[in-house]
XYZ file of C-alpha atoms in Angstrom:
428
model
C 210.567 10.374 76.374
C 210.614 7.145 74.408
C 212.797 4.488 76.022
C 214.322 3.409 72.712
C 216.151 6.744 72.276
C 218.270 6.079 75.380
C 221.578 4.647 74.189
C 224.640 3.356 75.993
C 227.592 5.750 76.271
C 231.169 4.431 76.366
C 233.189 7.639 76.277
C 236.970 7.382 76.356
C 239.945 9.729 76.100
C 239.524 12.392 73.382
C 235.878 11.445 72.648
C 233.405 14.319 72.265
C 230.403 14.361 74.598
C 227.292 16.013 73.173
C 229.517 17.462 70.451
C 230.734 20.107 72.915
C 233.096 18.602 75.473
C 236.257 16.596 74.801
C 237.187 13.924 77.360
C 240.570 14.647 78.888
C 240.401 12.001 81.599
C 237.960 9.335 82.826
C 237.622 9.968 86.567
C 235.527 6.981 87.584
C 232.080 5.520 87.714
C 229.455 4.315 90.157
C 226.318 2.256 89.863
C 224.377 5.298 88.654
C 226.841 7.648 86.956
C 230.168 8.284 85.248
C 232.538 11.216 85.795
C 234.967 12.798 83.349
C 237.345 15.723 83.215
C 236.525 17.522 79.970
C 237.457 20.609 77.945
C 235.082 22.765 75.944
C 235.981 24.042 72.465
C 237.802 27.030 73.983
C 239.933 24.779 76.208
C 238.198 25.587 79.484
C 238.162 22.656 81.924
C 235.132 21.114 83.645
C 233.985 18.029 85.526
C 231.158 16.254 83.674
C 228.823 13.878 85.508
C 226.684 11.581 83.322
C 223.687 9.570 84.537
C 223.765 6.020 83.175
C 220.094 6.004 82.249
C 220.709 3.101 79.843
C 221.319 0.864 82.875
C 217.912 1.709 84.370
C 214.951 -0.573 83.690
C 212.985 0.853 80.783
C 209.797 1.167 82.840
C 211.654 3.334 85.412
C 213.544 5.582 83.009
C 210.991 8.354 82.788
C 210.728 8.823 86.560
C 214.530 8.520 86.948
C 215.080 11.151 84.257
C 212.561 13.451 85.925
C 214.216 12.982 89.338
C 217.709 13.560 87.923
C 216.765 16.772 86.153
C 215.016 18.070 89.280
C 218.106 17.184 91.323
C 220.317 19.160 88.954
C 217.893 22.085 89.104
C 217.791 22.043 92.912
C 221.593 21.958 93.175
C 222.218 25.142 91.203
C 223.378 26.899 94.365
C 225.594 29.978 94.181
C 228.135 29.674 96.968
C 231.839 30.359 97.373
C 232.121 27.075 99.284
C 230.467 24.703 96.773
C 231.551 23.693 93.291
C 229.224 25.347 90.777
C 226.985 23.714 88.161
C 227.510 25.663 84.935
C 225.561 23.649 82.366
C 223.333 20.608 81.945
C 221.978 18.642 79.003
C 221.424 15.194 77.522
C 223.579 12.962 75.376
C 222.057 9.875 73.720
C 219.055 10.416 76.002
C 221.151 10.408 79.190
C 221.221 13.576 81.332
C 224.518 15.133 82.354
C 225.734 18.145 84.291
C 228.863 20.232 84.067
C 230.657 21.558 87.148
C 233.465 24.079 87.238
C 236.943 22.589 87.501
C 239.502 24.146 89.791
C 243.096 23.168 90.424
C 242.886 21.486 93.792
C 243.790 18.558 95.983
C 241.352 16.310 97.813
C 241.392 16.761 101.580
C 242.017 13.004 101.900
C 245.580 13.640 100.654
C 246.245 16.310 103.283
C 245.233 14.599 106.512
C 247.546 15.558 109.419
C 249.494 17.883 107.111
C 251.062 20.471 109.478
C 251.162 23.095 106.710
C 247.379 23.051 106.292
C 245.506 25.973 107.849
C 243.156 23.732 109.827
C 240.882 26.379 111.343
C 240.362 28.058 107.946
C 239.612 24.748 106.215
C 237.246 23.594 108.959
C 235.292 26.863 108.957
C 234.964 26.801 105.175
C 233.718 23.200 105.159
C 231.090 24.314 107.660
C 230.174 27.316 105.493
C 229.659 24.980 102.542
C 227.465 22.617 104.544
C 225.448 25.545 105.897
C 224.847 26.861 102.368
C 223.692 23.389 101.311
C 221.356 22.993 104.279
C 219.868 26.481 103.901
C 219.152 25.567 100.284
C 217.189 22.504 101.336
C 219.938 20.039 100.424
C 221.742 17.378 102.456
C 224.995 15.969 101.091
C 224.281 12.566 102.632
C 227.608 10.948 101.740
C 230.303 13.447 102.713
C 233.885 12.116 102.794
C 237.327 13.798 102.614
C 237.311 13.101 98.860
C 234.342 15.472 98.597
C 236.319 18.417 100.030
C 238.670 20.117 97.575
C 241.505 22.317 98.843
C 242.449 25.030 96.368
C 245.106 27.731 96.460
C 245.374 29.464 99.826
C 243.844 26.513 101.688
C 240.368 27.418 100.405
C 237.915 24.535 100.982
C 235.141 23.735 98.512
C 232.581 20.927 98.827
C 231.790 18.849 95.744
C 229.794 15.722 94.772
C 226.607 17.000 96.403
C 224.498 16.243 93.309
C 223.064 12.767 93.826
C 221.602 10.583 91.085
C 219.659 7.945 92.999
C 219.103 7.454 96.722
C 220.782 9.944 99.079
C 222.862 8.324 101.805
C 223.196 5.016 99.952
C 226.565 3.322 99.528
C 227.625 2.194 96.091
C 230.410 -0.370 95.673
C 230.286 -0.842 91.929
C 233.476 1.105 91.217
C 235.484 -0.580 93.939
C 237.159 -3.949 94.004
C 236.086 -5.792 97.133
C 239.621 -6.316 98.429
C 238.828 -4.304 101.534
C 235.752 -2.871 103.179
C 234.394 0.295 101.538
C 236.200 3.141 103.334
C 233.327 5.589 102.773
C 231.316 3.682 105.390
C 233.498 5.248 108.079
C 231.808 8.628 107.534
C 228.223 7.420 107.647
C 225.932 8.378 110.495
C 224.667 5.321 112.444
C 221.064 5.931 111.335
C 222.229 5.224 107.775
C 223.676 1.800 108.568
C 220.256 0.437 107.604
C 219.330 2.821 104.821
C 215.957 1.145 104.230
C 214.900 2.351 107.682
C 215.927 5.955 106.996
C 213.382 7.430 104.622
C 214.102 11.089 105.421
C 217.706 12.265 105.243
C 218.315 15.161 107.655
C 221.215 17.670 108.027
C 222.404 15.809 111.135
C 223.867 13.048 108.927
C 226.264 15.633 107.455
C 227.137 16.845 110.950
C 228.209 13.308 111.917
C 230.237 12.909 108.692
C 231.910 16.254 109.324
C 232.871 15.064 112.826
C 234.594 11.979 111.423
C 236.451 14.106 108.860
C 237.508 16.609 111.527
C 238.820 13.866 113.832
C 240.788 12.340 110.976
C 242.107 15.755 109.938
C 243.409 16.366 113.469
C 244.754 12.907 114.288
C 245.281 11.047 111.017
C 243.041 8.258 112.310
C 239.360 7.350 112.236
C 237.445 8.001 115.478
C 236.037 4.494 115.932
C 239.091 2.442 114.998
C 240.711 1.093 111.806
C 238.535 0.002 108.904
C 240.304 -2.512 106.689
C 238.230 -5.689 106.889
C 234.627 -6.775 107.334
C 235.322 -7.656 110.968
C 236.719 -4.127 111.471
C 233.445 -2.780 110.107
C 231.433 -4.756 112.657
C 233.549 -3.342 115.506
C 233.460 0.152 113.990
C 229.657 0.147 113.935
C 229.497 -1.059 117.530
C 231.844 1.665 118.772
C 229.999 4.331 116.783
C 226.647 3.260 118.239
C 228.178 3.405 121.755
C 229.912 6.795 121.246
C 233.277 5.137 121.913
C 235.817 7.394 120.216
C 239.327 8.068 121.468
C 239.587 11.634 122.752
C 243.090 11.126 124.169
C 244.707 11.667 120.768
C 243.552 15.291 120.840
C 244.854 16.283 124.269
C 248.201 17.571 122.982
C 246.588 19.908 120.442
C 246.729 23.570 121.506
C 243.045 23.896 120.587
C 242.051 20.593 122.185
C 239.248 22.088 124.291
C 237.595 23.621 121.214
C 237.993 20.496 119.080
C 236.651 18.204 121.807
C 233.589 20.419 122.223
C 232.905 20.322 118.474
C 233.486 16.581 118.179
C 231.208 15.866 121.134
C 228.489 17.764 119.279
C 229.056 15.748 116.095
C 229.927 12.151 116.967
C 226.724 11.243 118.772
C 225.057 8.013 117.687
C 221.663 9.483 118.568
C 220.957 12.120 115.909
C 218.766 14.096 118.329
C 221.803 14.657 120.587
C 224.024 16.124 117.848
C 224.312 19.811 117.040
C 220.990 20.808 115.464
C 222.587 22.990 112.802
C 225.922 24.190 111.482
C 225.770 27.507 113.346
C 226.021 25.626 116.644
C 229.413 24.308 115.505
C 230.602 27.643 114.112
C 229.748 29.281 117.445
C 232.383 27.066 119.061
C 235.123 28.448 116.784
C 236.940 31.808 116.742
C 234.521 34.386 115.333
C 237.104 36.983 114.362
C 238.953 35.008 111.687
C 238.026 33.757 108.207
C 234.517 35.268 108.023
C 231.861 33.939 105.664
C 231.850 35.493 102.180
C 228.540 35.341 100.361
C 228.431 34.766 96.602
C 227.032 37.441 94.310
C 223.335 36.958 93.444
C 223.162 34.009 95.853
C 219.725 32.807 96.951
C 221.019 30.762 99.870
C 219.219 33.015 102.350
C 215.421 32.721 102.370
C 213.420 35.976 102.041
C 212.406 36.942 105.592
C 210.499 40.262 105.241
C 206.810 39.382 105.371
C 204.543 41.616 103.275
C 201.757 39.244 102.232
C 202.461 36.054 104.167
C 204.450 32.815 104.019
C 205.150 30.608 101.023
C 206.462 27.027 100.851
C 209.166 26.772 98.183
C 209.937 23.251 96.913
C 213.740 23.015 97.105
C 214.017 19.259 96.474
C 211.484 16.882 94.969
C 209.495 16.188 91.827
C 208.032 19.713 91.792
C 211.323 21.506 92.430
C 210.895 25.265 92.099
C 207.158 25.296 92.777
C 205.684 27.774 95.296
C 202.693 27.305 97.592
C 201.465 30.675 98.912
C 199.706 29.868 102.162
C 197.327 32.889 102.348
C 196.068 32.110 98.833
C 195.516 28.429 99.629
C 193.815 29.058 102.973
C 191.707 32.105 102.213
C 189.843 33.558 105.203
C 188.039 32.221 107.174
C 189.840 28.965 106.351
C 192.905 28.393 108.563
C 193.797 24.725 107.915
C 195.945 23.364 105.064
C 196.422 19.620 104.591
C 199.553 18.222 102.927
C 200.079 14.709 101.569
C 201.062 12.532 98.639
C 199.127 13.166 95.454
C 196.508 10.410 95.480
C 192.980 10.290 94.106
C 191.679 8.595 97.267
C 192.505 11.549 99.565
C 192.017 15.285 99.095
C 194.924 17.468 100.165
C 195.140 21.203 99.642
C 198.858 20.778 98.911
C 199.519 17.577 96.945
C 203.158 16.519 96.733
C 204.196 14.487 93.713
C 206.369 11.443 94.455
C 207.196 9.405 91.354
C 210.249 7.407 92.436
C 209.383 6.466 96.046
C 206.538 6.145 98.553
C 207.842 7.949 101.648
C 205.074 10.555 101.744
C 201.852 9.505 103.471
C 198.526 10.328 101.889
C 197.639 12.187 105.102
C 201.095 13.414 106.005
C 200.818 16.700 107.889
C 198.692 19.749 108.620
C 199.370 23.480 108.651
C 197.262 25.574 111.009
C 197.095 29.365 111.255
C 196.832 31.123 114.610
C 194.817 34.094 113.365
C 195.278 36.234 116.471
C 199.077 36.011 116.412
C 199.364 35.507 112.609
C 201.623 32.471 113.130
C 201.578 29.224 111.167
C 202.097 25.880 112.922
C 202.811 22.489 111.374
C 201.523 19.258 112.912
C 202.474 15.733 111.895
C 199.454 13.810 110.590
C 195.865 14.749 109.855
C 192.391 14.450 111.289
C 190.622 11.436 109.781
C 187.079 10.537 110.767
C 187.485 7.010 109.346
C 190.447 6.233 111.627
C 190.091 4.665 115.078
C 192.678 7.121 116.390
C 190.842 10.082 114.730
C 194.207 11.869 114.379
C 196.360 9.837 111.981
C 200.157 10.302 112.162
C 202.341 10.007 109.063
C 204.323 6.804 108.571
C 207.764 8.417 108.157
C 207.461 11.603 110.182
C 207.518 15.315 109.452
C 210.633 17.344 110.262
C 211.455 21.033 110.601
C 215.182 21.508 110.089
C 216.541 18.579 112.154
C 213.634 18.247 114.583
C 210.756 15.795 114.370
C 207.346 17.446 114.489
C 204.829 16.068 116.971
C 201.070 15.862 116.750
C 200.941 18.967 118.970
C 202.784 21.000 116.365
C 205.646 23.446 115.880
C 205.815 27.057 114.718
C 207.360 27.649 111.292
C 209.388 30.739 110.363
C 211.129 32.031 107.213
C 214.280 30.019 106.569
C 212.952 26.782 108.094
C 213.292 23.623 105.992
C 210.359 21.211 106.171
C 211.246 17.601 105.261
C 208.450 15.308 104.111
C 209.905 12.039 102.835
C 212.398 13.051 100.150
C 210.752 16.446 99.587
C 212.294 19.590 101.091
C 210.158 22.725 101.425
C 211.699 26.034 102.467
C 209.543 28.512 104.367
C 209.908 31.961 102.820
C 208.278 35.355 103.214
C 206.695 37.170 100.296
C-alpha cells in the first residue's frame, strides 16, 4: 500500500461510504475510529466502523492496516450473543467493517429497571463473553454501553473489534468536564496499561462484575466517579477489594449475587474466577440455556486423529495453523516458539509488526511420548545465558493462568497467550 492513497474521510448525514452505504446518523468517534449508522441500497440498516488510517503516521500505516484487517478477520465469530460482522472493505484507503444493526437499547439505560429480566440478561452476557474467550478474543474494555438489550430482554455484546491497543482508554471523543466513566469498569491491572502487555480473559470478568453490581444496585461498587479525586479513591478501593456488599442484602438472590461478585471483583487477577463457566455454575442451570449459532466455530475441534494443531486466533498471522506432529517429526519432541528474528532460530516464528511483547526465546513445547501429551514451558534453553534456561520477558499464559518454567499440559480448547498473539489448541 502506498501511503499517498490514504485520504481523509469526513462523512456526514446522507453521504455515501464506499458507494454502497448511506450515512443515516453519525454515532461518534474515538482516537482511532469513527462509527456511523448506515443503510445499504436496499434500505437495510448497519453499524459501520471506520479506521482513521489518515491520522496514523505514514511510516506506521502499513502495519496498522495489517493489524486492523487481521483484527476484523479474527472477530468474525458466529454467536447468538455477539453482534455479527457482515462485511468489510476500504474507503479512500481506510479499512472499515459493517456490523448488523438491531433495534435495541444500551444496558446503561436500563440499570435498576425492575422490568428487566436480570437473570436472563446476566446469563446471556456471560454466554457472549464465553464465546469471545473460546474464540481467542478478550473484549478488554467492556462497559454497559457495549451490551445491547433487544426484544425479549435478549443481551448481545458489541464493540469487541478493537483498532489499536486492547484495554487502552481513549478520551478523544469526550469533553473533559468529568472523569472518563469507562474507567470504572477497568480491571486494576489495566490502570497502568504500559505494564500489561498480555490482556487475559480475567479483565472481562472484572468488568462484568462492575456491570453486574451496577445492574443490581444502580451504583458503582467502589464509590462515585465524577471527579479526578473520585478516581483516585476509586482506584484505592478497587485495589483493596473494598466494595459495599450491604446494598445487595435485600435482594432475594443476594447469596448467589454475592458469590458471583466475590469471584469477579478481586484486585488480584489470579484470585478471580478463571473462566466464565465458573460464574455460570453459580447461576440456575435450568433456565435460559445457551443456544449455539448455526455453523459456529466457537468450539475447538477436540477429537484427536492425527495430533494437535495451534490455530492463530489473534495476531499478524491470524488464521494460520501449526500442526505439531509435522513440525516435530519423530524422534524430535521439542518445539521452540518466539518472535520472528534472524538472530534466533525458532521452529514456530510469530510475526509481530506493531509491538514487541513477544520474546525471541519465548516458550517451549515438549512432547511426552509415552503418554502422548504436549506440555508448554515458559522460556527456552539457551547455552549463552548465565541462567541456561531463559524465561520470557512478558510471560506465557494458558487461558488465564501463567505458565511456569516447569510447564503445563495443553488440551484442545486451551488458549495460549504470547504477547498480543492468541493461539487456540485444536485437534485434527
